[in-house]
Tab-separated table of N, CA, C and O in Angstrom:
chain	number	residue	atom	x	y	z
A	9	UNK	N	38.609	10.631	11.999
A	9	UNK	CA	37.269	10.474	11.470
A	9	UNK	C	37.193	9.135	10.741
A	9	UNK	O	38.100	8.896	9.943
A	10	UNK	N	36.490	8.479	10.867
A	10	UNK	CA	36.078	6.917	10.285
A	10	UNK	C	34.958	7.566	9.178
A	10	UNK	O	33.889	8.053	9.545
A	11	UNK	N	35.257	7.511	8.205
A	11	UNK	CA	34.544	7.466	6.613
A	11	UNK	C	33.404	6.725	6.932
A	11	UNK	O	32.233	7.096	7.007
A	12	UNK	N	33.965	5.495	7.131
A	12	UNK	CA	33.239	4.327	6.373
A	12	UNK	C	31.792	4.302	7.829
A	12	UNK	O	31.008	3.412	7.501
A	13	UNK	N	31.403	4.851	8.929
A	13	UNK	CA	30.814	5.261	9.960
A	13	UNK	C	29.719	6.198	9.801
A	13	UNK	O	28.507	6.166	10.011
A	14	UNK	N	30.779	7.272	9.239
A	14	UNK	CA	30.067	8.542	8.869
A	14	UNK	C	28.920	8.309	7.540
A	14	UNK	O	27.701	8.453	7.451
A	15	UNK	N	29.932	7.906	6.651
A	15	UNK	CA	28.872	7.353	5.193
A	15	UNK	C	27.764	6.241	5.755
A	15	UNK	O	26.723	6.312	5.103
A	16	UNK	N	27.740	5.460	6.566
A	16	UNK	CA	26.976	4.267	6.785
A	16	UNK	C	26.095	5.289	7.830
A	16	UNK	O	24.922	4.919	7.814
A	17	UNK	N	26.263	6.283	8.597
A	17	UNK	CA	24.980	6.781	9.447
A	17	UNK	C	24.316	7.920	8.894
A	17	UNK	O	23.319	8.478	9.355
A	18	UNK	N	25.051	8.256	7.716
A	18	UNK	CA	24.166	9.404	6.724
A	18	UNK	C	23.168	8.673	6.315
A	18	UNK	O	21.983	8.919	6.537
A	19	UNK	N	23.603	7.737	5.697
A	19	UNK	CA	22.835	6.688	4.353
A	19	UNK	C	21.494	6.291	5.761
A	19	UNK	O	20.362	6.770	5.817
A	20	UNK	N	22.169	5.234	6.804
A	20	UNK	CA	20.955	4.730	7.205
A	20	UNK	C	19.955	5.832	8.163
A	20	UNK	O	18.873	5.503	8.649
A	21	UNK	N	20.439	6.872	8.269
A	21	UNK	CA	19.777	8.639	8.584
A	21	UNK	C	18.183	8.707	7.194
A	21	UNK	O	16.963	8.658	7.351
A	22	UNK	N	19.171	8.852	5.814
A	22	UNK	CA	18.124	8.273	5.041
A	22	UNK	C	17.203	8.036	4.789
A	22	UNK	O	16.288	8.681	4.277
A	23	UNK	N	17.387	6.230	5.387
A	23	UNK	CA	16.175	5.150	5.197
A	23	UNK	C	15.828	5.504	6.262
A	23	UNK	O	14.632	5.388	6.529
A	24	UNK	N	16.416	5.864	6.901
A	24	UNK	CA	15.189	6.172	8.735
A	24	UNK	C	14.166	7.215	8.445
A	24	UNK	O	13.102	7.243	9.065
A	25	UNK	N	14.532	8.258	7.314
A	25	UNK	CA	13.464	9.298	7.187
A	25	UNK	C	12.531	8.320	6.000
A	25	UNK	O	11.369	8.461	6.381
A	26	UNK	N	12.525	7.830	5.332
A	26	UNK	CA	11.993	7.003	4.138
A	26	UNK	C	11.186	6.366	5.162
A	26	UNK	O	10.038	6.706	5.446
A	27	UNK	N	11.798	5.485	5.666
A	27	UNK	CA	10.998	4.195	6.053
A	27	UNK	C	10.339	4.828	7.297
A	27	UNK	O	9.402	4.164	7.739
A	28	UNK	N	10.676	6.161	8.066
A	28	UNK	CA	9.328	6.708	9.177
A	28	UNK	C	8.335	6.869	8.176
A	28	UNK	O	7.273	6.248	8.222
A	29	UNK	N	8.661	7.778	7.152
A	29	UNK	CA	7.163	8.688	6.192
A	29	UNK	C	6.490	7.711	5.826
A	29	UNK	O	5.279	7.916	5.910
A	30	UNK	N	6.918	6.255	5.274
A	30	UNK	CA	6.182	5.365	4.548
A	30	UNK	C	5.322	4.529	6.152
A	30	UNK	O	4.362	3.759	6.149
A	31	UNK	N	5.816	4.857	6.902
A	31	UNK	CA	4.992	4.219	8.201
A	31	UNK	C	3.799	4.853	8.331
A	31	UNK	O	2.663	4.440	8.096
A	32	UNK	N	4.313	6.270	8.870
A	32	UNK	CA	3.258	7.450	8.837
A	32	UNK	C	1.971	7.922	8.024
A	32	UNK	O	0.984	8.542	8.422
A	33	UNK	N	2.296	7.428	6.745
A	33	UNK	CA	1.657	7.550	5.688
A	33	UNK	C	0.874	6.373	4.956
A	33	UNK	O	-0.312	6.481	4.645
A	34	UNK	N	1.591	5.311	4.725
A	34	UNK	CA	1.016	4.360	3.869
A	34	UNK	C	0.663	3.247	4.844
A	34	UNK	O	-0.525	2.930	4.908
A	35	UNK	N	1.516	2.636	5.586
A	35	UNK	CA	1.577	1.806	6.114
A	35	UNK	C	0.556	1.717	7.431
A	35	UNK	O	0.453	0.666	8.064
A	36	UNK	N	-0.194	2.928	7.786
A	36	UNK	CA	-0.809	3.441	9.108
A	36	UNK	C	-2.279	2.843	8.348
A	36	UNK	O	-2.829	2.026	9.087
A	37	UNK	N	-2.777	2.999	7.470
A	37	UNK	CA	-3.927	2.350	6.733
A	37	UNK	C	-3.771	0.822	6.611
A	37	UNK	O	-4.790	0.207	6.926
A	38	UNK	N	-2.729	0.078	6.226
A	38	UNK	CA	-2.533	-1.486	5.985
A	38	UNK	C	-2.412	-2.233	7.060
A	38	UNK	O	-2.773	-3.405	6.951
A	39	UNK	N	-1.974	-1.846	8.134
A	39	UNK	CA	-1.426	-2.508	9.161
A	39	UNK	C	-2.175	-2.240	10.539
A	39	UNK	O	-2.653	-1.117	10.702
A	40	UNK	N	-2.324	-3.314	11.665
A	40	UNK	CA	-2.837	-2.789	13.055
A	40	UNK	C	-2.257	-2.075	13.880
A	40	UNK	O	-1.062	-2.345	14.001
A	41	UNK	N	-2.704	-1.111	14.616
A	41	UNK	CA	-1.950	-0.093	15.511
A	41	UNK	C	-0.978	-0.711	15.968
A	41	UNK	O	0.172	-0.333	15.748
A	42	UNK	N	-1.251	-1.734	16.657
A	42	UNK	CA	0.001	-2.588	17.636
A	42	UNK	C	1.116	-2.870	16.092
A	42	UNK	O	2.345	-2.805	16.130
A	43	UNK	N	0.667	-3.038	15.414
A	43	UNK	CA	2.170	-3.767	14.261
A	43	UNK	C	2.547	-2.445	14.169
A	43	UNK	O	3.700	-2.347	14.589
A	44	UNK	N	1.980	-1.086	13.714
A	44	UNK	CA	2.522	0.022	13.704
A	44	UNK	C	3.672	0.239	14.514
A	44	UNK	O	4.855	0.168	14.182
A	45	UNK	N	2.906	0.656	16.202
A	45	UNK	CA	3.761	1.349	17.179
A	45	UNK	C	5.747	-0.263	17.160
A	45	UNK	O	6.878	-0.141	17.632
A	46	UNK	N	5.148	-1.280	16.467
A	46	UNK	CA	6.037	-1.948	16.281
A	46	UNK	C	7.616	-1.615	15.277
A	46	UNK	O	8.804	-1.424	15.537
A	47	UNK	N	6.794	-1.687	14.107
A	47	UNK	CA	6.998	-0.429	13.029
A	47	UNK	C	8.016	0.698	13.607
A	47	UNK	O	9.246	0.660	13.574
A	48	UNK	N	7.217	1.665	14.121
A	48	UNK	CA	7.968	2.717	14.759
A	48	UNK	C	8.986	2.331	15.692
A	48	UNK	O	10.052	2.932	15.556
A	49	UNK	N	8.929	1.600	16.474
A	49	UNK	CA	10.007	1.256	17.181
A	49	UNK	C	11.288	0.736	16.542
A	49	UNK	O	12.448	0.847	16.939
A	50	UNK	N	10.941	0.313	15.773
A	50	UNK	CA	12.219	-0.208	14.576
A	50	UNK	C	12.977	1.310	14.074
A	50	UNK	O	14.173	1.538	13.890
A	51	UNK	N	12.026	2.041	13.965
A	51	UNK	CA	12.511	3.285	13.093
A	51	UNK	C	13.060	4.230	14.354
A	51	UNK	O	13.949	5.014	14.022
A	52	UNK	N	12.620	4.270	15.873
A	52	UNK	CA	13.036	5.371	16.100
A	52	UNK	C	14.457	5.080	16.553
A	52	UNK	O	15.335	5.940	16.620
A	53	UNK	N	14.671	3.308	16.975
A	53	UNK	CA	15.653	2.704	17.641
A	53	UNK	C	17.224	2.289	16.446
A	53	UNK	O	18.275	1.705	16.711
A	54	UNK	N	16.718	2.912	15.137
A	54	UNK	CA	17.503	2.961	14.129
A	54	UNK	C	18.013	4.413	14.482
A	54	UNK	O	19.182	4.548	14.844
A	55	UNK	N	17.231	5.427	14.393
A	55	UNK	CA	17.861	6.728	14.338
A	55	UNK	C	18.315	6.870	15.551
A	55	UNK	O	18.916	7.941	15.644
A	56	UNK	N	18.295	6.034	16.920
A	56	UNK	CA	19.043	6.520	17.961
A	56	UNK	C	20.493	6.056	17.639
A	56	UNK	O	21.548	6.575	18.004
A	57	UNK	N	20.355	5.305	17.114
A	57	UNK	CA	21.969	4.014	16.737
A	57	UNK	C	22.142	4.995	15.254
A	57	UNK	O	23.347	4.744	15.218
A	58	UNK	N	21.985	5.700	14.282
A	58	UNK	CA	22.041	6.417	13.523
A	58	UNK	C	23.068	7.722	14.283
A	58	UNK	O	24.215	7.982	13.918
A	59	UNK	N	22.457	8.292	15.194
A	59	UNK	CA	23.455	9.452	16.113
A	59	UNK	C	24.658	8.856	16.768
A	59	UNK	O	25.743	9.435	16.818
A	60	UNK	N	24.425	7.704	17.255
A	60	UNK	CA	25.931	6.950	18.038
A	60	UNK	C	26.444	6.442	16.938
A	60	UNK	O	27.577	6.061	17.232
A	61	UNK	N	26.135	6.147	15.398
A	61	UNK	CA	27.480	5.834	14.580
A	61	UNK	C	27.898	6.955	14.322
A	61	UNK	O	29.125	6.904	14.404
A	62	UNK	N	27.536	8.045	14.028
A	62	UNK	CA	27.745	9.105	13.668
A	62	UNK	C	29.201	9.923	14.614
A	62	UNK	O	30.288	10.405	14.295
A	63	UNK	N	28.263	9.668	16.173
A	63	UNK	CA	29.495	10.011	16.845
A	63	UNK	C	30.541	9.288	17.166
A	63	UNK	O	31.451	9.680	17.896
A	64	UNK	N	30.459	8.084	16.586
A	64	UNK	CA	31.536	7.040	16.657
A	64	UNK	C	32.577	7.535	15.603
A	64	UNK	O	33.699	7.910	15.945
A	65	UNK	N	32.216	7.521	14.492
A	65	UNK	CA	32.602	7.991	13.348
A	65	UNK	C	33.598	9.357	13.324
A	65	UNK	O	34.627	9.532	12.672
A	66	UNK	N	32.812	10.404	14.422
A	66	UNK	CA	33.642	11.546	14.296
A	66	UNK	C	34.781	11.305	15.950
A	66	UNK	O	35.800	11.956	16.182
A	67	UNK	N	34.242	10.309	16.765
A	67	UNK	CA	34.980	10.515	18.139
A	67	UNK	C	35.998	9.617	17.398
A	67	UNK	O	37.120	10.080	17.598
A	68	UNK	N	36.059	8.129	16.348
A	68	UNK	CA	37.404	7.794	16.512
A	68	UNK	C	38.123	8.640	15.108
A	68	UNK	O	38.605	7.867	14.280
A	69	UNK	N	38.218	9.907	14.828
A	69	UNK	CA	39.027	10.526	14.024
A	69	UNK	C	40.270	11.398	15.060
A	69	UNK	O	41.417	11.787	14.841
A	70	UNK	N	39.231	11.451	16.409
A	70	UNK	CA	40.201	12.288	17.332
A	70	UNK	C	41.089	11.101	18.244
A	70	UNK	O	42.309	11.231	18.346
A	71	UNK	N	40.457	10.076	18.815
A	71	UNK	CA	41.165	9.184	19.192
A	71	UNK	C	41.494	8.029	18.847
A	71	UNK	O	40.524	7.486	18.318
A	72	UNK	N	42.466	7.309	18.881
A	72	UNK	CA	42.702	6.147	18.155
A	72	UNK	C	42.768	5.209	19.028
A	72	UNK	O	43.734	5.295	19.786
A	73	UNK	N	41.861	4.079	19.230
A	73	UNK	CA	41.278	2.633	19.413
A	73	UNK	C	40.107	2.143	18.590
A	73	UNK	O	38.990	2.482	18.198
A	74	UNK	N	41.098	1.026	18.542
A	74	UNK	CA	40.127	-0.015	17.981
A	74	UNK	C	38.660	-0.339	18.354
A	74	UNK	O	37.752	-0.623	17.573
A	75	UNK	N	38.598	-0.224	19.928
A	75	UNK	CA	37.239	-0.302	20.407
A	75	UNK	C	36.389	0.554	19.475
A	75	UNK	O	35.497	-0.223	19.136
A	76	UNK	N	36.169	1.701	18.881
A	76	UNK	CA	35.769	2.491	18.423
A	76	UNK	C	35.238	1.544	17.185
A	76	UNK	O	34.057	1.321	16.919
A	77	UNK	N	36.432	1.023	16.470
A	77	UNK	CA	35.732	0.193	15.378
A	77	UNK	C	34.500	-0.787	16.080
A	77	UNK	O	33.325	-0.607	15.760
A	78	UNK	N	34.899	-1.835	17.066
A	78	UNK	CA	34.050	-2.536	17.404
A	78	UNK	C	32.967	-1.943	17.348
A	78	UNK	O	32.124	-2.287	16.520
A	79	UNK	N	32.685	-0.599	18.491
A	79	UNK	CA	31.553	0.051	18.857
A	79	UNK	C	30.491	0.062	17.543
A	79	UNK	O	29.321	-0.317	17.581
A	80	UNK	N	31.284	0.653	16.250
A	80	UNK	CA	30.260	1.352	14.987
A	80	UNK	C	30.206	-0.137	14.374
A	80	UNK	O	29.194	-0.136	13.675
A	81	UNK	N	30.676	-1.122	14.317
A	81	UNK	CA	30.422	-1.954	13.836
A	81	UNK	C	29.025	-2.980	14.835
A	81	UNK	O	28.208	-3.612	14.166
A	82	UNK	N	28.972	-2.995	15.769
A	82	UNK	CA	28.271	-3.274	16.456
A	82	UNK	C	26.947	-2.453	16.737
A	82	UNK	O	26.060	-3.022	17.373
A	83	UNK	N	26.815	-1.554	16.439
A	83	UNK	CA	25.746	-0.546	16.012
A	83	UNK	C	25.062	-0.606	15.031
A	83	UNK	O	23.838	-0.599	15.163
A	84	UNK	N	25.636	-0.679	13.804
A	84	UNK	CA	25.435	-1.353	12.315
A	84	UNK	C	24.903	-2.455	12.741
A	84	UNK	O	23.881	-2.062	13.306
A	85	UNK	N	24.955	-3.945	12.862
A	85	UNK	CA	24.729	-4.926	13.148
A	85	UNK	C	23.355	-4.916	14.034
A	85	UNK	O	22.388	-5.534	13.589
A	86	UNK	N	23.242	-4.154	15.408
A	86	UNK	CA	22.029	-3.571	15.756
A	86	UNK	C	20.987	-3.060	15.296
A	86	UNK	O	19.908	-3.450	15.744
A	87	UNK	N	21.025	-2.131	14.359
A	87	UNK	CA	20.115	-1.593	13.580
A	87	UNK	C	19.577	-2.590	12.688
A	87	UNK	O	18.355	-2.639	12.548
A	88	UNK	N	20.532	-3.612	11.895
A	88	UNK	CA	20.256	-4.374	10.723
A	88	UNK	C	19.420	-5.770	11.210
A	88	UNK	O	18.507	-6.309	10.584
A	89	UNK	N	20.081	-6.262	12.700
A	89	UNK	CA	19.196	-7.064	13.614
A	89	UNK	C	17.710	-6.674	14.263
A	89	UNK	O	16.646	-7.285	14.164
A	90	UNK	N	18.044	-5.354	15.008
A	90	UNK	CA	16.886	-5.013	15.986
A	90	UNK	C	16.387	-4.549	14.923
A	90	UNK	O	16.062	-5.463	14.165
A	91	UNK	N	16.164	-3.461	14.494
A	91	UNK	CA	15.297	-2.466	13.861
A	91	UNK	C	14.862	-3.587	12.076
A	91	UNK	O	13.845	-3.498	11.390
A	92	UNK	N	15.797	-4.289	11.909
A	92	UNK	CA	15.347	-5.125	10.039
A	92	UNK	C	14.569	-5.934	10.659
A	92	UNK	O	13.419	-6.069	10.242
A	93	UNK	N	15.099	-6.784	12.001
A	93	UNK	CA	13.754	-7.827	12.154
A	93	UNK	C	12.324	-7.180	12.556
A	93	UNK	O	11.322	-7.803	12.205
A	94	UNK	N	12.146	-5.789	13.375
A	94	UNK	CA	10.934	-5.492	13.659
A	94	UNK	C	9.998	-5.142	12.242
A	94	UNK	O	8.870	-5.583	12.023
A	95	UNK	N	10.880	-4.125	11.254
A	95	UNK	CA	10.140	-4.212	10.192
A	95	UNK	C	9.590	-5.424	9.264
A	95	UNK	O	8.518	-5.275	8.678
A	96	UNK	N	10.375	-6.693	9.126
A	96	UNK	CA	10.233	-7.608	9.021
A	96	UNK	C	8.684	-8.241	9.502
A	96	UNK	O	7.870	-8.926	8.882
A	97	UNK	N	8.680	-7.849	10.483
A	97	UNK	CA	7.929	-8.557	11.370
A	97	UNK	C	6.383	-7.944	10.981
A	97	UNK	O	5.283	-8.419	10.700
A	98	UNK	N	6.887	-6.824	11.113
A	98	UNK	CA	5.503	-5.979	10.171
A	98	UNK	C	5.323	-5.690	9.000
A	98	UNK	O	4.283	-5.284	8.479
A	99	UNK	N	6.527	-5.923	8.436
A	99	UNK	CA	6.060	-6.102	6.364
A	99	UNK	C	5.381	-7.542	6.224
A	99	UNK	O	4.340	-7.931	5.695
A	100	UNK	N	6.354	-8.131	6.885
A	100	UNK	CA	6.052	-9.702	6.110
A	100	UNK	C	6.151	-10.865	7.501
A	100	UNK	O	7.121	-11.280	8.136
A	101	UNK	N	4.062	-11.256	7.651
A	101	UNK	CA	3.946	-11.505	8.755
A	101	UNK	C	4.568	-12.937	8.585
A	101	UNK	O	5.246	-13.417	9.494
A	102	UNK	N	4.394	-13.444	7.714
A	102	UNK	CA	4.847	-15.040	7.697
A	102	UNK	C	6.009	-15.170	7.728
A	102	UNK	O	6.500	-16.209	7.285
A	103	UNK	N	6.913	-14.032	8.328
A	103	UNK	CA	8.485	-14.248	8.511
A	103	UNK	C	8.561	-14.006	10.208
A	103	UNK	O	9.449	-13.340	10.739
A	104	UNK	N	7.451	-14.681	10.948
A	104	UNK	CA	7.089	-14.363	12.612
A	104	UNK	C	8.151	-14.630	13.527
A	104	UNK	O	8.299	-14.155	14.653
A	105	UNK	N	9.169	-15.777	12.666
A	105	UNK	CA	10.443	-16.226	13.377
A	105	UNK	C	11.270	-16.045	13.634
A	105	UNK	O	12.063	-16.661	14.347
A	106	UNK	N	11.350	-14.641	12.838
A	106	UNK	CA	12.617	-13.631	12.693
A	106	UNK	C	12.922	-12.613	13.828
A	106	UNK	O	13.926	-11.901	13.849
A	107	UNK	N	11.564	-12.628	15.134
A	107	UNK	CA	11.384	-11.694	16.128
A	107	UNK	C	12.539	-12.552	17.220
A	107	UNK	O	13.081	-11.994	18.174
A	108	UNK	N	12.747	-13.936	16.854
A	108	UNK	CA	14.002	-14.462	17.424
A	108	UNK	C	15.494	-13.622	17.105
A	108	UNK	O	16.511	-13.763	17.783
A	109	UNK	N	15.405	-13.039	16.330
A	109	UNK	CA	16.559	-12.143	16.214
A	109	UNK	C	16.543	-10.748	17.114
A	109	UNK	O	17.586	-10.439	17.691
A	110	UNK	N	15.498	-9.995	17.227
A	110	UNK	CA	15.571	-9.254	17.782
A	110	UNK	C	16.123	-8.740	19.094
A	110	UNK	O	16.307	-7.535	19.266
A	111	UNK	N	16.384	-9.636	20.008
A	111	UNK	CA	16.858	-9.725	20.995
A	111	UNK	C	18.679	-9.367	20.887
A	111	UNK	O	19.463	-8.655	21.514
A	112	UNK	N	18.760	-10.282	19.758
A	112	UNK	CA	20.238	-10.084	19.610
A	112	UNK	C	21.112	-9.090	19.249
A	112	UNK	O	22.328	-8.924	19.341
A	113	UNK	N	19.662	-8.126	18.571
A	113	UNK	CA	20.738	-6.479	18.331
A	113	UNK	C	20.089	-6.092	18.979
A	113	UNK	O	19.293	-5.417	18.327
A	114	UNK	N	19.775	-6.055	20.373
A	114	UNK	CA	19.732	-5.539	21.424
A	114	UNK	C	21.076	-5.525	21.903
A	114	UNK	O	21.775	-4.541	22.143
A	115	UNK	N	21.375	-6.837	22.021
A	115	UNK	CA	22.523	-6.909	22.997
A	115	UNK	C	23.580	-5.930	21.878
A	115	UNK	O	24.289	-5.066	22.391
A	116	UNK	N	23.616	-6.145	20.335
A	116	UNK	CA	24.695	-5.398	20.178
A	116	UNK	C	24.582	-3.964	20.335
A	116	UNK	O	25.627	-3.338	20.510
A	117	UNK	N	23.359	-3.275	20.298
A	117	UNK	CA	23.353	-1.857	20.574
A	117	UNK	C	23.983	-2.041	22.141
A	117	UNK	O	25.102	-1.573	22.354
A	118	UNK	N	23.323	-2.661	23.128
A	118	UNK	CA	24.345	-2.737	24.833
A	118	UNK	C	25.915	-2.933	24.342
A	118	UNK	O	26.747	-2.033	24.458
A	119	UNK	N	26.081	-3.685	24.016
A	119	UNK	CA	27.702	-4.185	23.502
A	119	UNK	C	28.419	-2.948	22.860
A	119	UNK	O	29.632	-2.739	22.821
A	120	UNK	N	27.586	-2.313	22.455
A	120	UNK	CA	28.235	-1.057	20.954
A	120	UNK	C	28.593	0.339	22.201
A	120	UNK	O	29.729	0.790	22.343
A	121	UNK	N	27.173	0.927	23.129
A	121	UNK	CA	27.229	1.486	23.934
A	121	UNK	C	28.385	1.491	25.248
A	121	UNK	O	29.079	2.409	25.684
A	122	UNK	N	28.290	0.395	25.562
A	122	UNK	CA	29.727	-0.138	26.794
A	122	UNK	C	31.022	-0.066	26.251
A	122	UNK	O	31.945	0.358	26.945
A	123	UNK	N	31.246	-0.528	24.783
A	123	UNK	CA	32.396	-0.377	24.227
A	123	UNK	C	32.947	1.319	23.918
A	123	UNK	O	33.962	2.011	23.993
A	124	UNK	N	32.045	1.370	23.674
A	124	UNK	CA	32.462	3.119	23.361
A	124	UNK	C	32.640	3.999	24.387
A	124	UNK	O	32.936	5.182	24.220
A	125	UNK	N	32.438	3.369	25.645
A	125	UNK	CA	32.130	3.954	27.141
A	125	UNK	C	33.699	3.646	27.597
A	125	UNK	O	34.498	4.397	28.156
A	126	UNK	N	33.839	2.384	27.193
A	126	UNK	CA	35.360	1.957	27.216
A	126	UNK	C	36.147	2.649	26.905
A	126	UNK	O	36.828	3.285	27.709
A	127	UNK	N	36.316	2.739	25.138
A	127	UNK	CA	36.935	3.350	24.565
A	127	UNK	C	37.450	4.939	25.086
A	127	UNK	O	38.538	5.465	25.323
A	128	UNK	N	36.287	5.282	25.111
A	128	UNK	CA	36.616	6.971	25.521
A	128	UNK	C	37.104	7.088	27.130
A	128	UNK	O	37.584	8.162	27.493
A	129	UNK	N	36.959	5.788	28.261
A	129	UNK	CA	37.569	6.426	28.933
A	129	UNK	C	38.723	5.846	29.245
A	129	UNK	O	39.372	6.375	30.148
A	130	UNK	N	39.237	4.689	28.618
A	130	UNK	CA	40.664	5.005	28.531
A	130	UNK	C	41.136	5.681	27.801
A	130	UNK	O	42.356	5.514	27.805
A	131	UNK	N	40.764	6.531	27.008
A	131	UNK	CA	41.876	7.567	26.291
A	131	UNK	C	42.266	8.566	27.002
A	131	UNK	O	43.080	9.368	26.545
């Protein structure tokens, strides 16, 4: 079991319920539909990467590779790229440049997914 996986997909489990309700709720009045469904996409593409650290977390307690670290670390990095720049993008419009990031925790959620695909089947 990786601690430090498990604690990091509780916590950002969390802010994924925080930061949906404050979408749902506050933010659905301030903002345009399109920045919303933007919004949401940040949040639901956090809690999908929220379940794969999670099972990263509990799959490398049973097997031991390193890939496993890569994987949850690269997941983390995804969420904090893909999902921080979309909110970004819809908290604070004059930060428009930051949607240049987004792309890039894409690739690490792909990168995080393949690695762990790795991982588990060479064991």
């Amino acid at each position: 079991m990786n601690k430090t996986f498990l604690i990091s997909g509780v916590l950002l489990g969390a802010l994924g319920v925080a930061l949906g309700a404050f979408g749902a709720h506050s933010l659905k009045s301030m903002i345009s539909e399109e920045n919303l469904r933007v919004f949401h996409t940040g949040v639901e593409y956090l809690f999908y990467h929220v379940f794969a650290l999670l099972a990263t977390g509990i799959i490398a307690g049973k097997i031991s590779s390193s890939l496993f670290k890569w994987a949850g670390n690269l997941f983390i990095a995804g969420i904090v790229l893909f999902s921080g720049s979309l909110f970004c993008l819809t908290l604070i419009p004059e930060l428009h440049f930051v949607g240049i990031i987004t792309p890039f925790g894409g690739l690490c959620f792909i990168a995080g997914w393949i690695l762990l695909a790795v991982a588990i089947f060479k064991s």
